[in-house]
C-alpha positions as semicolon CSV with decimal commas, in nm:
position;residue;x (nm);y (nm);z (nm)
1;X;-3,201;8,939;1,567
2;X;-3,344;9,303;1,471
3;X;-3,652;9,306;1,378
4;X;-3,803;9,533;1,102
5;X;-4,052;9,741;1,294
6;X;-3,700;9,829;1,522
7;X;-3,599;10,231;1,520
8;X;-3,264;10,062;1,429
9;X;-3,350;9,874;1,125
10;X;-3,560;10,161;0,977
11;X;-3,225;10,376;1,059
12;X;-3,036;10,096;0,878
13;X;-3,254;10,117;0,556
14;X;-3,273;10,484;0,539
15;X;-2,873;10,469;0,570
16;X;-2,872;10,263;0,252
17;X;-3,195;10,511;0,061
18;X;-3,104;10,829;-0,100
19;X;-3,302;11,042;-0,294
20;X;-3,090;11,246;-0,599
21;X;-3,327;11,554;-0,696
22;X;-3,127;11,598;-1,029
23;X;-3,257;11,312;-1,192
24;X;-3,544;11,234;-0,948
25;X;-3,474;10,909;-0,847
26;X;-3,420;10,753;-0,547
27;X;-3,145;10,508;-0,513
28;X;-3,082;10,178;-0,287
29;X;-2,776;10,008;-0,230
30;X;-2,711;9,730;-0,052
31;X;-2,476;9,402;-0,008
32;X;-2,589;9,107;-0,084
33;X;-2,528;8,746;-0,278
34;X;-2,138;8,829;-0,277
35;X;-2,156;9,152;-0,501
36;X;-2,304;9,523;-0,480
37;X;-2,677;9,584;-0,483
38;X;-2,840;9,864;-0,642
39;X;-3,153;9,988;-0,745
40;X;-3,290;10,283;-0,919
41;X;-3,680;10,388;-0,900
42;X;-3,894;10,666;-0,953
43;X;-4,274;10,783;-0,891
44;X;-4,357;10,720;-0,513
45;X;-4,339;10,943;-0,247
46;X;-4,045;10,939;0,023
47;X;-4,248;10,719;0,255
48;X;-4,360;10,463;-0,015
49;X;-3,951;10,431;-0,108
50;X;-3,867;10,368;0,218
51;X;-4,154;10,075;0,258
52;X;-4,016;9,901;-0,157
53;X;-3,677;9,946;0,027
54;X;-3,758;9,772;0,367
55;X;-3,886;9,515;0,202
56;X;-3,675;9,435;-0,092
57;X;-3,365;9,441;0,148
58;X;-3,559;9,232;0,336
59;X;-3,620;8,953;0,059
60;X;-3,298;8,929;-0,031
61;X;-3,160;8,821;0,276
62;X;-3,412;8,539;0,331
63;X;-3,343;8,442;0,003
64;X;-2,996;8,431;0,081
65;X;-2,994;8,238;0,437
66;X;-3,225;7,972;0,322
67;X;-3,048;7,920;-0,082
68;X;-2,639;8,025;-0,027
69;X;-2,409;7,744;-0,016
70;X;-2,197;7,981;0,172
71;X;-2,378;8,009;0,494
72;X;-2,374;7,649;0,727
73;X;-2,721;7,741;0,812
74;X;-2,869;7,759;0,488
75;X;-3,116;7,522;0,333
76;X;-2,865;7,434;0,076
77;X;-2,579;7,350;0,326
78;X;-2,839;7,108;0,497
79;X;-2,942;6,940;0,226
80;X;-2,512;6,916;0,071
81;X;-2,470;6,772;0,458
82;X;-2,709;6,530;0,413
83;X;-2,571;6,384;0,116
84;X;-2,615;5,999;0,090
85;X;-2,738;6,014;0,450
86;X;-3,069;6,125;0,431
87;X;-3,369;6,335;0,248
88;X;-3,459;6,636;0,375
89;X;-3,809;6,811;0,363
90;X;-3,868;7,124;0,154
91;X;-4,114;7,391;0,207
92;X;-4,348;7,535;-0,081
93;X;-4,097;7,789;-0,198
94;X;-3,784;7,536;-0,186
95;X;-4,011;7,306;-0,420
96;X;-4,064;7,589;-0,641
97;X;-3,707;7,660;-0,672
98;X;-3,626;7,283;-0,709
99;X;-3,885;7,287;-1,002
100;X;-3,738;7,571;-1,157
101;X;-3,371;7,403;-1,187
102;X;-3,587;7,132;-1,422
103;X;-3,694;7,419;-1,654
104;X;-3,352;7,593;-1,646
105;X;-3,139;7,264;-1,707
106;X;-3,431;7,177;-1,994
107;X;-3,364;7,500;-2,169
108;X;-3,004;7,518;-2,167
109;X;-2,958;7,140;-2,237
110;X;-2,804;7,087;-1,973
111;X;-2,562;7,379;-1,934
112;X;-2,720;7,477;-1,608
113;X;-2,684;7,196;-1,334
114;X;-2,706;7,292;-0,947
115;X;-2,555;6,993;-0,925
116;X;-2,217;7,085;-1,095
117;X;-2,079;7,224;-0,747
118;X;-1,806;6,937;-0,706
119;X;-1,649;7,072;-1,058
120;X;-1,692;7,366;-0,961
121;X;-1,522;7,273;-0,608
122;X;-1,258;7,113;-0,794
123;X;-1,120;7,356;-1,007
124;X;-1,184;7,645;-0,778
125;X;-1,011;7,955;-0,902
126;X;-0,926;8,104;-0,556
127;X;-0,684;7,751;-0,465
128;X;-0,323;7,765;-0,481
129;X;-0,233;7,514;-0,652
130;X;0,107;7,335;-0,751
131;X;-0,093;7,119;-0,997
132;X;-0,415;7,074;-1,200
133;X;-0,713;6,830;-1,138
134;X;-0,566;6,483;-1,299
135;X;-0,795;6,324;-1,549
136;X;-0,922;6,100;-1,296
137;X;-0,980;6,360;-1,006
138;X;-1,240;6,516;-1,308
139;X;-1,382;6,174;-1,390
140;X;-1,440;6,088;-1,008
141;X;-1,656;6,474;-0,977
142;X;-1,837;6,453;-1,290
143;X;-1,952;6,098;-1,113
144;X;-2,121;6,327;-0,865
145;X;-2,247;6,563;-1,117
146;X;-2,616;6,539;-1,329
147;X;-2,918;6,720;-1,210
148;X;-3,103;6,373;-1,318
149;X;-2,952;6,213;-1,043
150;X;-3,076;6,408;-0,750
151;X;-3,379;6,245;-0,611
152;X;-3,705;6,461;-0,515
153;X;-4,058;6,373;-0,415
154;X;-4,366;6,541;-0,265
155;X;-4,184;6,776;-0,013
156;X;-3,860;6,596;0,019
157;X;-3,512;6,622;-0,181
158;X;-3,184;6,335;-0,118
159;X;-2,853;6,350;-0,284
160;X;-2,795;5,993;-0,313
161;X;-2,432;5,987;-0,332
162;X;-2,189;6,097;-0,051
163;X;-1,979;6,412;-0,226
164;X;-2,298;6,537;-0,442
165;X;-2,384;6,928;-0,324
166;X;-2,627;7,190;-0,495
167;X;-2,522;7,548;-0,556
168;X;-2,813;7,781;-0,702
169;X;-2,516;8,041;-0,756
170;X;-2,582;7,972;-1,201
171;X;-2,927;8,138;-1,162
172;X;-2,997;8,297;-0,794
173;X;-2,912;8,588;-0,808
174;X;-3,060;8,696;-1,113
175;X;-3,403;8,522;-0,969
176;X;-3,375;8,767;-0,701
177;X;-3,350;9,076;-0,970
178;X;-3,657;8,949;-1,112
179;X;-3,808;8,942;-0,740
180;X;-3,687;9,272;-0,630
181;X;-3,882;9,410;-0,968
182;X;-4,185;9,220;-0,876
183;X;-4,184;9,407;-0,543
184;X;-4,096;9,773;-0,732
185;X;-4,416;9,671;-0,919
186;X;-4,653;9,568;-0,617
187;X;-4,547;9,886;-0,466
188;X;-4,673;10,124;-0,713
189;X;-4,327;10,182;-0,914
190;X;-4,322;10,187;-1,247
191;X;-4,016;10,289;-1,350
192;X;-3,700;10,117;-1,188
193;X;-3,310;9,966;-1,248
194;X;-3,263;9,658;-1,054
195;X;-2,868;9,590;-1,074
196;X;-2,737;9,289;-0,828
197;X;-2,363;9,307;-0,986
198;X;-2,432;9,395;-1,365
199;X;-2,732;9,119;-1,335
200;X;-3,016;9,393;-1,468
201;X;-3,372;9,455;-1,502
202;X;-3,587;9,734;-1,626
203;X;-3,924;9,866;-1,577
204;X;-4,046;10,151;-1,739
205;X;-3,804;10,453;-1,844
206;X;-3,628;10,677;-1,603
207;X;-3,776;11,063;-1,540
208;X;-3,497;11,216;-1,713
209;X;-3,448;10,998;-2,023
210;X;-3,644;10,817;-2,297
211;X;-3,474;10,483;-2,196
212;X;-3,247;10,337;-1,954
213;X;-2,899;10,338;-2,052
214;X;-2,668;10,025;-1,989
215;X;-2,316;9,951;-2,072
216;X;-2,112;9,652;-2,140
217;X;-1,775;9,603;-1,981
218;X;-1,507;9,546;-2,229
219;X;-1,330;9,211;-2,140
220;X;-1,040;9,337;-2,268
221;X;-1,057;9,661;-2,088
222;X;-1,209;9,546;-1,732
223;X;-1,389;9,896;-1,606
224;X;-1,485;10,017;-1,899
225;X;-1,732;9,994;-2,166
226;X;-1,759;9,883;-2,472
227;X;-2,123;9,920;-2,611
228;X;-2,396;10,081;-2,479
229;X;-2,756;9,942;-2,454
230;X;-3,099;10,165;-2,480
231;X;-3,333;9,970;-2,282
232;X;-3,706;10,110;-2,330
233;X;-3,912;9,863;-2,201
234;X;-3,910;9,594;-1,934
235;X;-3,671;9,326;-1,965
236;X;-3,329;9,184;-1,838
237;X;-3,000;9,230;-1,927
238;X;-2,662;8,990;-1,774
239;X;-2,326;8,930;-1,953
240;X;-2,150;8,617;-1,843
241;X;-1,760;8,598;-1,907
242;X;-1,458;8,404;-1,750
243;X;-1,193;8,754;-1,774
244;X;-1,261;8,830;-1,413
245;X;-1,214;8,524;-1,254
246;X;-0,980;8,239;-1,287
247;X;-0,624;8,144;-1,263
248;X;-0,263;8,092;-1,445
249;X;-0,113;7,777;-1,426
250;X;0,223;7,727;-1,617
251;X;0,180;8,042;-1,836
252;X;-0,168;7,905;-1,932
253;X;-0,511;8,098;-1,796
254;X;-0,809;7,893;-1,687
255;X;-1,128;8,055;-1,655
256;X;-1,379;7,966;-1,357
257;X;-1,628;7,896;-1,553
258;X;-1,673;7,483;-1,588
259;X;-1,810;7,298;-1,900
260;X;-1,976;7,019;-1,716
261;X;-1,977;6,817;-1,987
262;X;-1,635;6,772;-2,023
263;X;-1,520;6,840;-1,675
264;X;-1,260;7,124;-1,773
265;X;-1,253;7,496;-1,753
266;X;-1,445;7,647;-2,100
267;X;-1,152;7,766;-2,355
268;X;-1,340;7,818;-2,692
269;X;-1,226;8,139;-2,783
270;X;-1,490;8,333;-2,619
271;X;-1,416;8,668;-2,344
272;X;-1,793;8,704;-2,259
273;X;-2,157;8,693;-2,401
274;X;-2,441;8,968;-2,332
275;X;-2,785;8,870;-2,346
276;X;-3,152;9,055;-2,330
277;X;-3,439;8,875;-2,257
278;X;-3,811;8,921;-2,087
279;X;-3,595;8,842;-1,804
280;X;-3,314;8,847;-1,578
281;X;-3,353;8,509;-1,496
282;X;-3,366;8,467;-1,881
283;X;-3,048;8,636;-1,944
284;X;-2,856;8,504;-1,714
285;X;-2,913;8,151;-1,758
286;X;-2,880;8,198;-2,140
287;X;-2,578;8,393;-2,152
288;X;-2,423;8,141;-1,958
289;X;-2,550;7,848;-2,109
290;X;-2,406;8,030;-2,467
291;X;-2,062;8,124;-2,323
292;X;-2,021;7,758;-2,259
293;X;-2,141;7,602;-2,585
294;X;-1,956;7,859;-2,777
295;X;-2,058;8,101;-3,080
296;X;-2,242;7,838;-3,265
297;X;-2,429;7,664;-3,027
298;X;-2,481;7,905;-2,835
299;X;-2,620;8,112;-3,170
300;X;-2,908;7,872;-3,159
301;X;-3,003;7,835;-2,850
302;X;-3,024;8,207;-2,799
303;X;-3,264;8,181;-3,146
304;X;-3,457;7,902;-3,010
305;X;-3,611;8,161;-2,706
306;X;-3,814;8,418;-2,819
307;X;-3,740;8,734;-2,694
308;X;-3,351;8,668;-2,622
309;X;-3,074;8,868;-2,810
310;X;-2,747;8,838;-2,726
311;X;-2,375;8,923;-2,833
312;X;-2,061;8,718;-2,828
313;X;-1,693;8,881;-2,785
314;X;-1,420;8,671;-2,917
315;X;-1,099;8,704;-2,865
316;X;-1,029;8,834;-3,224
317;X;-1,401;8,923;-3,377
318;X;-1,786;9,000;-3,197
319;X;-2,102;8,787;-3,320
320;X;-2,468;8,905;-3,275
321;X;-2,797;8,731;-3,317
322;X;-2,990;8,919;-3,580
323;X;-3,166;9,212;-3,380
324;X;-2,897;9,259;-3,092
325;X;-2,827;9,582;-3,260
326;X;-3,247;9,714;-3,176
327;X;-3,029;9,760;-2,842
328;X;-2,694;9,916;-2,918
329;X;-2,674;10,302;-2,875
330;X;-2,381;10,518;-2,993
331;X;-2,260;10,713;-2,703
């Protein structure tokens, strides 16, 4: 294990720091949570950038060897081993997190479930598959599936049910955007873009601009834009769409993104939904939750959290709650 006080971590860091004079900003990037890292910040001095970098690369990784379902050594993949076995203990953080899930899964009515990983499982995009999930293959997961079910008390968490498993992938890694800001802002920075694969948020405007400029992938057009955002004060930005990922079966395309409620794929009509909030956290959860209940449940729900605007692309016409276009810039 190297440690971070090692010549060959700080070398490591300083590989991934760069400092670009023309706009004054120095620059981190980083893998991490399955995508591309990045951050933008301004106003400290070369030593200062190097400490916010140590230690938000730093975070990150803990976060992600105690919370990915990916990693056999994870908290996570303990407590998905352990299913209908046994409880296992939780720290002070892991609580936190646990308590969390019941605010997220309150807001979105469900939508969000850490619990949903055996739908998830079963309709896993990356499979090859000579068949879809038969109707009772979906009944016998969505048996497994309902954040109500999972059983917590002081310290302690048990799946009851042999087959339940957790995945924090719906909300952790824009919870760790939110962190990395909290960092930028304990270090003296007051003006950064945290960016953990188009999962955004702002503090503060850049040096060389009133406002920091964001755009929107086109779902039609993967790689390019289709709207730009101005974003002049702190907050979080995250799109959530199914036009990436997914699979054809039988001339048919089905999206990896799972309506719990019923089990299947989401097919409403919908290519993706952008959302700004306080948050990251916020915006991710919510445009989620809203690409999954579609354009008119999803309207509401965005209107029933103050401070959350979003915008829905359809496959034939774009919605937008009423001041989504505060936002929208003209490039």
């Amino acid at each position: 294990m190297v440690l971070a006080g090692d010549q060959a971590y700080r070398k490591e860091i300083k590989s991934r720091l760069a400092f670009e004079e023309a706009r004054g900003l120095f620059r981190l990037q980083f893998q991490a949570l399955g995508t591309n890292c990045g951050v933008l910040f301004s106003g400290v001095t070369q030593e200062q950038a190097f400490q916010f970098a140590r230690e938000a690369v730093d975070w990150v990784a803990c976060f992600e060897g105690k919370y990915s379902r990916f990693l056999d050594t994870s908290l996570l993949s303990e407590i998905n081993r352990q299913a209908g076995k046994a409880w296992v203990k939780l720290d002070e953080d892991a609580e936190h997190l646990f308590a969390l899930c019941d605010d997220l899964n309150f807001m979105t009515h469900g939508r969000l479930d850490p619990s949903g990983l055996p739908l998830i499982l079963l309709w896993d995009y990356r499979r090859k598959r000579l068949e879809l999930p038969s109707e009772g293959e979906v009944a016998q997961a969505r048996e497994l599936v309902g954040w109500q079910k999972v059983e917590r008390r002081a310290g302690e968490v048990f799946l009851p049910r042999e087959g339940m498993c957790l995945d924090f992938g719906g909300f952790g890694k824009e919870y760790a955007v939110d962190k990395v800001a909290g960092l930028a802002v304990s270090n003296g920075i007051g003006s950064a873009l945290i960016d953990f694969g188009q999962d955004i948020h702002v503090l503060g405007t850049p040096p060389d601009s009133p406002a920091w400029h964001i755009g929107l992938e086109d779902p039609a057009r993967p790689g390019s834009t289709w709207v730009g955002l101005a974003m002049i004060r702190e907050g979080g930005v995250a799109t959530s769409g199914d036009y990436h990922r997914g699979f054809f079966f039988e001339g048919k395309r089905y999206g990896h993104i799972i309506d719990l409620k019923t089990g299947y794929p989401v097919a409403n009509g919908l290519r993706s939904v952008s959302v700004v909030a306080p948050s990251c956290l916020e915006a991710g959860v919510l445009s989620t939750a809203a690409f999954v209940a579609g354009e008119l449940e999803g309207m509401k729900l965005l209107e029933a959290n103050y401070g959350a605007e979003g915008c829905f692309v359809g496959e034939t016409s774009n919605y937008q709650t009423s001041r989504f276009y505060e936002y929208v810039v003209q490039d």
